[in-house]
Short mmCIF file of C-alpha atoms and ligand atoms in Angstrom, two decimals:
data_model
loop_
_atom_site.label_atom_id
_atom_site.label_comp_id
_atom_site.label_asym_id
_atom_site.label_seq_id
_atom_site.Cartn_x
_atom_site.Cartn_y
_atom_site.Cartn_z
CA MET V 813 -21.20 -13.83 21.44
CA ASN V 814 -17.27 -16.41 22.05
CA LYS V 815 -16.23 -19.03 19.72
CA ASN V 816 -14.77 -21.85 20.23
CA ILE V 817 -12.37 -23.73 17.29
CA PHE V 818 -10.80 -27.13 17.63
CA ILE V 819 -7.73 -27.83 15.61
CA THR V 820 -6.55 -31.09 15.58
CA ARG V 821 -2.92 -30.35 14.31
CA LYS V 822 -1.25 -26.59 14.62
CA ILE V 823 -1.34 -25.40 10.77
CA PRO V 824 0.60 -21.31 10.01
CA GLU V 825 0.38 -18.72 12.43
CA VAL V 826 -1.07 -16.61 9.18
CA GLY V 827 -4.67 -18.84 9.93
CA LEU V 828 -4.35 -18.80 13.94
CA LYS V 829 -3.93 -15.06 13.59
CA MET V 830 -7.11 -14.16 11.31
CA LEU V 831 -9.49 -16.44 13.86
CA GLU V 832 -7.81 -15.13 17.18
CA GLU V 833 -8.23 -11.03 15.75
CA LYS V 834 -11.80 -11.63 15.50
CA GLY V 835 -12.06 -12.29 19.07
CA TYR V 836 -12.73 -16.38 18.11
CA SER V 837 -11.01 -18.96 21.49
CA VAL V 838 -9.06 -21.19 19.03
CA THR V 839 -7.51 -24.55 20.57
CA VAL V 840 -4.84 -26.28 19.33
CA ARG V 841 -4.20 -29.57 19.76
CA ASP V 842 -0.60 -30.78 20.32
CA SER V 843 1.09 -33.19 18.58
CA ASP V 844 2.65 -34.13 15.15
CA MET V 845 0.42 -37.05 14.29
CA PRO V 846 -3.24 -37.04 13.81
CA PRO V 847 -5.47 -37.50 16.19
CA THR V 848 -7.06 -41.42 16.87
CA GLN V 849 -10.65 -41.52 16.58
CA GLU V 850 -11.08 -42.22 20.24
CA GLU V 851 -8.93 -39.45 21.03
CA LEU V 852 -10.74 -37.10 19.03
CA ASN V 853 -14.37 -37.95 19.78
CA PHE V 854 -13.32 -37.05 23.24
CA ALA V 855 -11.68 -34.06 22.53
CA LEU V 856 -14.72 -32.64 20.54
CA ARG V 857 -17.20 -33.26 23.93
CA GLU V 858 -14.64 -32.45 26.37
CA LYS V 859 -15.32 -28.84 25.37
CA GLU V 860 -18.61 -26.36 23.20
CA TYR V 861 -16.87 -26.12 20.61
CA ASP V 862 -18.23 -24.01 17.69
CA ALA V 863 -15.88 -25.48 14.59
CA VAL V 864 -13.52 -28.14 14.06
CA VAL V 865 -10.32 -27.42 11.90
CA THR V 866 -9.07 -30.97 10.03
CA LEU V 867 -6.08 -32.26 8.42
CA LEU V 868 -6.26 -34.88 5.52
CA THR V 869 -5.41 -37.10 7.90
CA ASP V 870 -8.17 -37.17 10.15
CA LYS V 871 -10.71 -39.94 8.91
CA ILE V 872 -13.93 -37.48 10.01
CA ASP V 873 -16.72 -40.13 10.21
CA SER V 874 -20.71 -40.31 11.76
CA ALA V 875 -19.22 -40.83 14.71
CA ILE V 876 -17.21 -38.43 14.93
CA PHE V 877 -20.09 -35.25 13.79
CA GLU V 878 -22.29 -37.20 16.18
CA ALA V 879 -19.47 -36.56 19.22
CA ASN V 880 -20.95 -33.50 19.48
CA PRO V 881 -23.71 -33.11 16.71
CA ASN V 882 -23.87 -28.57 17.33
CA ILE V 883 -20.23 -28.07 15.40
CA LYS V 884 -21.59 -27.53 12.71
CA LEU V 885 -18.14 -25.87 10.93
CA TYR V 886 -15.39 -28.87 9.82
CA ALA V 887 -12.93 -26.93 8.04
CA ASN V 888 -10.85 -29.45 6.03
CA TYR V 889 -6.73 -27.72 6.12
CA ALA V 890 -6.82 -29.33 1.98
CA ILE V 891 -8.02 -28.94 -1.58
CA GLY V 892 -8.81 -32.52 -1.59
CA PHE V 893 -11.55 -33.62 1.26
CA ASP V 894 -12.44 -37.68 0.75
CA ASN V 895 -10.74 -37.76 4.86
CA ILE V 896 -15.31 -36.25 5.81
CA ASP V 897 -17.50 -37.68 4.22
CA ILE V 898 -19.42 -35.92 3.08
CA VAL V 899 -22.90 -37.54 1.73
CA GLU V 900 -23.06 -38.32 6.42
CA ALA V 901 -22.25 -33.75 7.13
CA LYS V 902 -24.76 -33.01 4.94
CA ASN V 903 -27.72 -35.23 5.76
CA ARG V 904 -26.50 -33.47 8.45
CA GLY V 905 -26.14 -30.29 7.51
CA ILE V 906 -22.92 -29.82 8.31
CA TYR V 907 -20.33 -27.33 6.55
CA VAL V 908 -17.13 -28.94 4.86
CA THR V 909 -15.10 -26.18 3.59
CA ASN V 910 -11.74 -26.84 1.56
CA THR V 911 -8.53 -24.30 0.81
CA PRO V 912 -8.94 -24.17 -2.83
CA GLY V 913 -6.79 -21.76 -4.21
CA ALA V 914 -3.85 -19.69 -6.76
CA TYR V 915 -1.07 -22.77 -4.69
CA ALA V 916 -2.86 -24.96 -7.67
CA ASN V 917 0.78 -23.68 -9.04
CA CYS V 918 2.61 -25.74 -7.31
CA VAL V 919 1.16 -29.03 -7.26
CA ALA V 920 1.08 -28.75 -10.94
CA GLU V 921 4.89 -28.29 -10.96
CA HIS V 922 5.51 -30.49 -8.53
CA ALA V 923 3.54 -32.86 -11.11
CA ILE V 924 6.58 -32.04 -13.42
CA ALA V 925 9.08 -32.17 -11.34
CA LEU V 926 7.99 -35.80 -10.98
CA MET V 927 8.28 -36.08 -15.22
CA LEU V 928 11.30 -34.79 -15.10
CA ALA V 929 13.18 -36.21 -13.11
CA LEU V 930 11.54 -39.63 -14.30
CA THR V 931 12.93 -38.97 -17.51
CA THR V 932 16.08 -37.40 -16.74
CA ARG V 933 16.39 -40.13 -14.61
CA LEU V 934 17.67 -37.97 -11.71
CA VAL V 935 17.50 -39.12 -8.55
CA GLU V 936 18.96 -42.21 -10.77
CA GLY V 937 22.07 -39.67 -11.57
CA ASP V 938 22.55 -38.95 -7.98
CA GLN V 939 22.44 -42.04 -6.33
CA TYR V 940 24.99 -43.13 -9.27
CA VAL V 941 27.25 -40.70 -7.39
CA ARG V 942 26.47 -40.61 -4.31
CA ASP V 943 27.42 -44.36 -4.32
CA GLY V 944 31.50 -43.09 -5.74
CA LYS V 945 30.13 -45.26 -8.92
CA TYR V 946 30.83 -42.74 -11.33
CA LYS V 947 34.47 -43.07 -12.20
CA CYS V 948 33.89 -41.28 -16.09
CA TRP V 949 31.68 -39.90 -18.37
CA SER V 950 29.99 -42.13 -21.15
CA PRO V 951 27.53 -41.50 -24.04
CA ASP V 952 25.55 -44.87 -22.99
CA ILE V 953 24.76 -44.33 -19.19
CA PHE V 954 22.03 -43.26 -18.48
CA ILE V 955 19.59 -42.00 -21.16
CA GLY V 956 16.84 -40.71 -20.43
CA THR V 957 13.47 -39.70 -23.09
CA ASP V 958 12.00 -36.47 -24.38
CA LEU V 959 9.41 -34.46 -22.75
CA SER V 960 9.51 -31.83 -26.73
CA GLY V 961 6.87 -33.19 -29.09
CA LYS V 962 5.74 -36.01 -26.97
CA THR V 963 1.96 -36.13 -25.89
CA LEU V 964 0.89 -35.54 -22.09
CA GLY V 965 -2.14 -36.98 -21.40
CA LEU V 966 -4.38 -35.43 -18.84
CA ILE V 967 -7.14 -37.36 -17.09
CA GLY V 968 -8.85 -34.59 -14.69
CA ALA V 969 -8.32 -30.85 -16.02
CA GLY V 970 -9.76 -29.32 -12.65
CA ARG V 971 -7.24 -26.22 -11.65
CA ILE V 972 -4.32 -28.11 -11.20
CA GLY V 973 -4.35 -30.64 -14.71
CA GLU V 974 -5.40 -27.11 -16.37
CA LYS V 975 -2.18 -25.90 -14.84
CA VAL V 976 -0.32 -28.10 -15.59
CA ALA V 977 -1.14 -28.79 -19.03
CA TRP V 978 -0.95 -25.33 -20.09
CA ARG V 979 3.31 -25.00 -18.82
CA LEU V 980 4.21 -28.39 -20.83
CA MET V 981 2.23 -26.94 -23.75
CA HIS V 982 3.64 -23.63 -23.57
CA GLY V 983 7.19 -24.22 -22.19
CA PHE V 984 7.65 -27.84 -22.85
CA ASP V 985 5.70 -27.91 -26.85
CA MET V 986 4.20 -30.68 -26.16
CA LYS V 987 0.92 -31.88 -26.91
CA ILE V 988 -2.18 -32.54 -24.98
CA ILE V 989 -4.76 -34.71 -24.81
CA TYR V 990 -7.74 -35.33 -22.01
CA HIS V 991 -10.60 -37.00 -20.06
CA ASP V 992 -12.76 -35.33 -17.65
CA ILE V 993 -16.45 -35.27 -17.37
CA VAL V 994 -16.74 -32.00 -17.74
CA ARG V 995 -14.72 -30.11 -20.76
CA ASN V 996 -12.08 -27.65 -20.08
CA GLN V 997 -12.97 -24.50 -22.33
CA THR V 998 -8.69 -23.06 -21.55
CA LEU V 999 -7.92 -26.33 -23.27
CA ASP V 1000 -10.32 -26.44 -25.67
CA SER V 1001 -8.84 -22.92 -27.22
CA GLU V 1002 -6.00 -24.25 -27.67
CA ASP V 1003 -4.95 -25.69 -31.35
CA ARG V 1004 -2.12 -28.21 -29.34
CA ALA V 1005 -4.95 -29.49 -26.79
CA ASP V 1006 -7.43 -32.06 -27.65
CA TYR V 1007 -10.57 -33.82 -25.63
CA LYS V 1008 -11.17 -37.49 -25.40
CA THR V 1009 -13.99 -38.97 -24.29
CA THR V 1010 -12.26 -41.73 -22.72
CA ILE V 1011 -10.09 -42.42 -20.46
CA GLU V 1012 -9.12 -45.80 -22.39
CA GLU V 1013 -8.42 -43.16 -25.16
CA VAL V 1014 -6.06 -40.23 -22.72
CA LEU V 1015 -3.94 -43.75 -21.63
CA LYS V 1016 -3.26 -45.61 -25.39
CA GLU V 1017 -1.75 -42.76 -27.08
CA ALA V 1018 0.04 -40.64 -24.32
CA ASP V 1019 3.87 -40.01 -23.72
CA ILE V 1020 3.23 -39.73 -19.98
CA VAL V 1021 -0.58 -39.58 -17.73
CA THR V 1022 -1.38 -37.96 -15.53
CA LEU V 1023 -3.70 -37.86 -12.71
CA HIS V 1024 -5.57 -34.86 -11.38
CA THR V 1025 -8.30 -35.96 -10.37
CA PRO V 1026 -10.31 -36.05 -6.39
CA LEU V 1027 -11.10 -39.50 -4.94
CA LEU V 1028 -13.79 -40.43 -4.88
CA PRO V 1029 -16.05 -43.65 -4.57
CA GLU V 1030 -15.85 -43.83 -8.93
CA THR V 1031 -12.21 -42.75 -8.61
CA ILE V 1032 -10.72 -45.48 -6.64
CA HIS V 1033 -8.73 -47.79 -8.56
CA LEU V 1034 -9.84 -45.85 -11.67
CA ILE V 1035 -6.02 -46.73 -13.19
CA ASN V 1036 -5.70 -50.53 -12.11
CA GLU V 1037 -3.98 -53.31 -14.02
CA GLU V 1038 -5.89 -53.43 -16.60
CA ARG V 1039 -6.36 -49.96 -17.83
CA LEU V 1040 -2.05 -49.57 -17.14
CA LYS V 1041 -2.11 -52.71 -20.21
CA MET V 1042 -3.46 -49.82 -21.94
CA MET V 1043 -1.34 -47.13 -21.50
CA LYS V 1044 2.35 -47.66 -23.94
CA PRO V 1045 5.18 -49.41 -22.54
CA THR V 1046 7.37 -46.32 -22.68
CA ALA V 1047 5.09 -44.17 -21.35
CA TYR V 1048 4.81 -42.55 -17.64
CA LEU V 1049 2.50 -42.64 -15.03
CA ILE V 1050 2.17 -39.34 -12.56
CA ASN V 1051 -0.03 -38.92 -9.71
CA THR V 1052 -0.19 -36.35 -7.35
CA SER V 1053 -3.97 -36.13 -7.16
CA ARG V 1054 -4.87 -39.46 -4.04
CA GLY V 1055 -2.82 -42.35 -3.67
CA PRO V 1056 -6.31 -45.00 -3.98
CA VAL V 1057 -6.94 -43.63 -7.27
CA ILE V 1058 -4.41 -46.16 -8.74
CA ASP V 1059 -4.85 -49.70 -7.81
CA GLU V 1060 -1.38 -50.00 -6.04
CA ASN V 1061 -0.04 -53.21 -6.42
CA ALA V 1062 -1.65 -53.74 -9.99
CA LEU V 1063 0.82 -50.07 -10.79
CA LEU V 1064 3.82 -52.64 -8.96
CA LYS V 1065 3.54 -55.44 -11.14
CA ALA V 1066 3.21 -53.14 -14.18
CA LEU V 1067 6.95 -51.43 -13.51
CA LYS V 1068 7.72 -55.07 -12.59
CA GLU V 1069 7.32 -56.49 -15.93
CA GLY V 1070 7.27 -53.57 -18.13
CA TRP V 1071 3.79 -52.67 -18.83
CA ILE V 1072 4.84 -48.71 -18.86
CA LYS V 1073 8.66 -47.42 -17.73
CA GLY V 1074 7.67 -46.04 -14.56
CA ALA V 1075 6.10 -43.66 -12.41
CA GLY V 1076 6.38 -40.76 -10.18
CA LEU V 1077 4.10 -40.58 -7.38
CA ASP V 1078 3.58 -38.09 -4.54
CA VAL V 1079 0.29 -40.08 -3.69
CA MET V 1080 0.30 -43.77 -1.80
CA GLU V 1081 -2.55 -46.27 -1.86
CA PHE V 1082 -1.81 -46.61 1.68
CA GLU V 1083 -0.12 -43.65 3.02
CA PRO V 1084 2.41 -43.71 4.80
CA ASN V 1085 3.42 -46.76 2.88
CA PRO V 1086 4.10 -47.72 -0.48
CA VAL V 1087 3.49 -51.67 -1.10
CA SER V 1088 5.93 -54.36 -0.39
CA GLY V 1089 8.22 -53.51 -3.61
CA LEU V 1090 7.89 -51.16 -4.88
CA THR V 1091 10.77 -49.40 -3.53
CA ASP V 1092 12.83 -51.63 -4.55
CA LEU V 1093 12.34 -50.97 -8.09
CA ASP V 1094 14.18 -48.51 -9.95
CA ASN V 1095 11.30 -46.68 -12.16
CA VAL V 1096 9.75 -45.37 -9.31
CA ILE V 1097 9.77 -42.04 -7.55
CA ILE V 1098 7.57 -41.19 -4.79
CA THR V 1099 8.02 -38.02 -2.74
CA PRO V 1100 6.17 -37.69 0.88
CA HIS V 1101 2.72 -36.11 -0.21
CA ILE V 1102 4.56 -33.03 -0.49
CA ALA V 1103 2.99 -31.78 -3.55
CA SER V 1104 1.99 -28.33 -2.01
CA ALA V 1105 4.40 -28.10 0.59
CA ARG V 1106 5.58 -24.80 -0.08
CA GLU V 1107 5.63 -21.95 2.94
CA SER V 1108 3.84 -19.98 0.35
CA ALA V 1109 0.86 -22.42 -0.14
CA ARG V 1110 0.61 -23.49 3.98
CA ASN V 1111 -0.09 -19.42 4.03
CA GLU V 1112 -2.64 -19.23 1.30
CA MET V 1113 -3.94 -22.95 2.79
CA ALA V 1114 -4.77 -21.82 6.76
CA THR V 1115 -5.88 -17.79 5.41
CA VAL V 1116 -8.55 -18.97 3.23
CA LEU V 1117 -9.43 -21.77 6.03
CA ALA V 1118 -9.52 -19.25 8.14
CA GLU V 1119 -11.81 -17.61 5.62
CA ASN V 1120 -14.59 -20.04 5.36
CA ILE V 1121 -14.66 -20.11 9.29
CA ILE V 1122 -14.68 -16.31 9.64
CA ASP V 1123 -17.40 -16.46 7.02
CA TYR V 1124 -19.86 -18.45 8.75
CA PHE V 1125 -19.40 -16.99 12.42
CA GLU V 1126 -20.89 -14.37 10.45
CA GLY V 1127 -23.36 -15.56 9.20
CA LYS V 1128 -22.98 -15.95 5.09
CA GLU V 1129 -22.10 -19.39 3.80
CA PRO V 1130 -18.74 -20.27 4.01
CA ARG V 1131 -17.15 -19.48 0.15
CA ASN V 1132 -15.33 -22.92 -0.30
CA ASN V 1133 -18.28 -25.29 1.37
CA VAL V 1134 -18.21 -28.69 -0.74
CA ALA V 1135 -21.08 -29.88 1.77
CA LYS V 1136 -23.75 -29.03 -0.96
C1 GLV X 2058 -3.64 -32.46 -0.61
O1 GLV X 2058 -3.46 -33.59 -0.88
C2 GLV X 2058 -4.75 -31.10 -0.86
O2 GLV X 2058 -5.59 -32.39 -0.74
O3 GLV X 2058 -4.32 -29.94 0.29
#
């Protein structure tokens, strides 16, 4: 039987090809911007779709599920799935899949790139040269901070957090402290990694704190004013997870008033806009949610996504169902 799939925005060819080779009919919405709720609602009513491919910019809630109750699979093109109301999906017996994979490496590398850019003052130095301000080498301009020998504090030690820790422990001689609700056995087997039973212990001891938690009701504003005040004034905060994990107004205050030394963000609380005043500061680096923006990663995501859809249409439990 023919299957119809609606895709809210273009995804890499490799995934589309896998679906088309199975004989499924694929409708890709033609736009570089996410659909509005009204547009998506309308599109899903238009045709008898059997599955929908969503991006992390699509908000999928009960009104969207209601638009076409026959659709029982929403395949999200992302590791994170906080854009989808999972509780509602479960109640309705809808499968939701994500795209975890080896590309967690590139997210880990981006977190480390943000750390290095901050501690070497790379962006500030580049701007200085571009502005024509570099007149003569001097021993005291742009003094940075070493990573070697410092303590990395990991909040969230899943696939990505572990890769960040491993690279910094073995490549940069850093000590690791971590907190998660689940212990990480790989880190536990390392001499230089210690588990902490509370987030607070990590915040107080770490020279660099990096966040690798999913966005859940309990992780919204996990890093708030009180917790920012616990960090060392010499510490840096890195976020490649989801923006709302940090109270960004509190972070603005922390950076302005020197509660911490700097921050590197790939995600924002109110994406795509940083809170007003944040981009005026030199001690923050912000990238536009590009930690997984590599051709290899994007293709892997499209492949994993297609595998999930094929599983479902072939009567199997989709391998990355997160609505269980
Ligand atoms: C990107 O943020 C993802 O969740 O894959």
